[in-house]
Coordinates of C-alpha atoms in Angstrom, one line a residue:
M17 CA 69.7 151.4 186.4
E18 CA 69.1 148.5 183.9
A19 CA 70.7 150.5 181.1
V20 CA 73.8 151.1 183.2
L21 CA 74.1 147.4 184.1
G22 CA 73.6 146.5 180.4
L23 CA 76.4 148.9 179.5
V24 CA 78.7 147.3 182.1
V25 CA 78.0 143.9 180.8
I26 CA 78.7 145.0 177.2
L27 CA 81.9 146.7 178.3
L28 CA 83.0 143.7 180.2
G29 CA 82.3 141.5 177.1
L30 CA 84.5 143.9 175.0
S31 CA 87.4 143.8 177.5
H32 CA 88.2 140.1 176.9
A33 CA 91.5 139.6 175.2
P34 CA 91.8 137.0 172.3
V35 CA 94.1 134.1 172.4
S36 CA 97.0 135.1 170.2
S37 CA 99.3 132.1 169.8
V38 CA 99.8 128.5 171.1
L39 CA 103.1 126.8 172.0
L40 CA 103.3 123.0 172.0
V41 CA 106.4 121.4 173.6
S42 CA 107.0 117.6 173.4
E43 CA 109.6 115.4 175.0
C44 CA 110.3 111.7 175.5
L45 CA 110.4 110.4 179.1
S46 CA 112.5 107.6 180.5
Q47 CA 110.1 104.7 179.9
G48 CA 109.1 105.7 176.3
E49 CA 106.2 107.9 177.2
R50 CA 105.8 111.4 175.7
R51 CA 105.1 114.5 177.8
V52 CA 103.4 117.3 175.9
S53 CA 102.6 120.7 177.2
C54 CA 100.4 123.4 175.6
S55 CA 100.4 127.0 176.5
S56 CA 98.9 130.2 175.1
E57 CA 99.8 133.8 175.0
G58 CA 97.2 136.4 175.8
G59 CA 93.6 135.5 176.1
D60 CA 91.2 135.6 179.1
S61 CA 89.9 132.3 180.5
P62 CA 91.5 130.0 177.9
Q63 CA 90.1 126.5 177.6
Y64 CA 92.3 123.7 176.3
S65 CA 91.4 120.5 174.3
W66 CA 93.5 117.8 172.6
T67 CA 92.9 115.7 169.5
L68 CA 94.9 112.9 167.9
D69 CA 94.3 112.2 164.2
G70 CA 91.2 114.3 164.3
R71 CA 89.5 112.6 167.3
T72 CA 89.6 113.1 171.1
L73 CA 92.4 111.2 172.9
T74 CA 91.3 108.0 174.6
D75 CA 92.3 106.5 178.0
A76 CA 94.2 103.8 176.0
E77 CA 96.5 106.6 174.7
L78 CA 96.7 108.8 177.8
L79 CA 98.9 107.9 180.8
S80 CA 97.9 111.1 182.7
V81 CA 96.3 114.5 182.2
N82 CA 97.1 117.7 184.2
N83 CA 94.4 120.1 183.3
E84 CA 95.8 122.8 185.6
D85 CA 99.1 123.0 183.7
N86 CA 97.8 121.8 180.3
I87 CA 100.1 118.8 180.2
I88 CA 99.4 115.4 179.0
I89 CA 101.5 112.3 179.1
L90 CA 101.0 109.9 176.2
K91 CA 101.6 106.1 176.6
Q92 CA 104.4 104.3 174.8
H93 CA 104.0 103.8 171.1
V94 CA 101.4 106.5 170.6
S95 CA 101.9 108.5 167.4
G96 CA 100.0 110.6 164.9
H97 CA 98.9 114.1 164.3
L98 CA 98.4 115.8 167.7
V99 CA 96.5 119.1 168.0
C100 CA 96.1 121.4 171.0
S101 CA 93.3 123.8 170.7
V102 CA 92.9 126.9 172.9
K103 CA 89.6 128.9 172.9
N104 CA 87.9 131.5 174.9
N105 CA 84.8 133.6 174.3
V106 CA 86.6 135.8 171.8
N107 CA 88.4 133.3 169.5
S108 CA 90.1 129.9 169.1
V109 CA 93.7 129.1 168.1
S110 CA 95.3 125.7 167.7
K111 CA 98.8 124.2 167.3
E112 CA 99.5 120.9 165.6
Q113 CA 102.5 118.6 165.7
K114 CA 103.2 115.2 164.1
I115 CA 104.5 113.0 166.9
S116 CA 106.1 109.6 166.7
A117 CA 106.6 106.9 169.3
C118 CA 109.6 107.6 171.6
A119 CA 112.3 105.3 170.3
P120 CA 115.2 104.0 172.5
V121 CA 118.8 103.9 171.2
T122 CA 119.1 100.3 170.1
S123 CA 122.7 99.8 168.9
V124 CA 125.9 101.8 168.4
L125 CA 128.5 101.5 165.6
M126 CA 132.0 102.8 166.1
V127 CA 134.3 103.1 163.1
S128 CA 138.0 104.0 163.6
E129 CA 140.6 104.8 160.9
C130 CA 144.1 106.1 160.8
Q131 CA 144.7 109.3 158.9
F132 CA 147.7 111.2 157.5
L133 CA 150.3 112.1 160.2
G134 CA 149.2 109.4 162.6
Q135 CA 145.9 110.9 163.7
R136 CA 142.9 108.7 164.3
R137 CA 139.4 109.6 163.2
V138 CA 136.6 107.9 165.1
S139 CA 132.9 108.1 164.3
C140 CA 130.1 106.9 166.5
S141 CA 126.5 106.4 165.2
S142 CA 123.4 104.9 166.7
E143 CA 120.3 103.2 165.3
G144 CA 116.9 104.3 166.5
G145 CA 116.5 106.8 169.3
D146 CA 115.2 110.3 169.5
S147 CA 117.6 113.2 170.2
P148 CA 120.7 111.1 170.8
Q149 CA 123.5 112.6 172.9
Y150 CA 127.1 111.4 172.6
S151 CA 129.9 111.2 175.1
W152 CA 133.4 109.7 174.9
T153 CA 135.8 108.2 177.5
L154 CA 139.4 106.9 177.2
D155 CA 140.6 104.5 179.8
G156 CA 137.6 105.4 182.0
R157 CA 137.9 109.2 181.9
T158 CA 136.6 111.9 179.7
L159 CA 138.7 112.8 176.7
T160 CA 140.8 116.0 177.2
D161 CA 141.5 118.8 174.7
A162 CA 145.1 117.6 174.7
E163 CA 144.0 114.3 173.2
L164 CA 141.5 115.7 170.7
L165 CA 142.5 117.3 167.4
S166 CA 138.9 118.0 166.4
G167 CA 135.4 117.4 167.8
N168 CA 134.5 117.3 171.5
N169 CA 133.0 115.0 174.1
E170 CA 129.5 115.7 172.8
T171 CA 129.9 115.1 169.1
N172 CA 129.6 111.8 167.2
N173 CA 132.9 112.4 165.2
I174 CA 136.2 113.0 166.8
T175 CA 139.9 113.0 165.6
L176 CA 142.5 111.9 168.1
K177 CA 146.0 113.4 168.1
Q178 CA 149.0 111.3 167.4
H179 CA 150.2 108.7 169.9
I180 CA 146.8 108.4 171.7
S181 CA 146.0 104.8 172.6
G182 CA 143.8 103.0 175.1
H183 CA 140.3 101.7 175.8
L184 CA 137.9 104.1 173.9
V185 CA 134.2 104.1 174.7
C186 CA 131.4 106.0 172.9
S187 CA 128.2 106.2 174.8
V188 CA 124.9 107.2 173.2
R189 CA 121.9 108.1 175.3
N190 CA 118.5 109.8 175.1
N191 CA 115.7 110.1 177.6
V192 CA 114.7 106.5 176.9
S193 CA 117.9 104.5 177.0
E194 CA 121.7 104.4 176.9
V195 CA 124.0 102.2 174.9
S196 CA 127.8 102.1 174.6
K197 CA 130.4 100.7 172.2
E198 CA 134.0 100.1 173.2
Q199 CA 137.1 99.6 171.3
S200 CA 140.8 99.2 172.1
I201 CA 142.8 101.6 170.0
C202 CA 146.5 101.7 169.4
T203 CA 148.8 104.4 168.1
C204 CA 148.4 104.8 164.3
G205 CA 151.5 103.5 162.5
E206 CA 152.2 100.7 164.9

């Protein structure tokens, strides 16, 4: 009987699957915190651990930890070399990512110039900010395809067709902040 139990234990030990890969996903939250999730493919009974710059994360750096979903939320201004390690009784795999502090969009610059045939090219750029998203309005409403020669409401460079005038606003936002720049434009050639 002991031999059979020993064989069952050995077979159970051999049936464990190794951890094959690790996925690390990071995003900025509204107050400048960073949410990071770690997940693994394959593997029985994975155990997760985190390090920043080669050492265990401290309470001063962590806002919250969700061990059940393998999610951490880092406080504002935390940056460095983040590593999520996943191990089980078969193997260990890790994924690393350089993270920077989540930066708000701080200012917007809008440049407008008339082009050949009365078209107006307008560019919008922002300082600071992670993953900026752009949007445009003219006189309080979204620009239409009838007004745009090139670009769209989500690009930072647009070209307006001839005879378009009004109050143009470029808004730049990310998960941390939103800033707008406005300019009154007149028809080119006038």
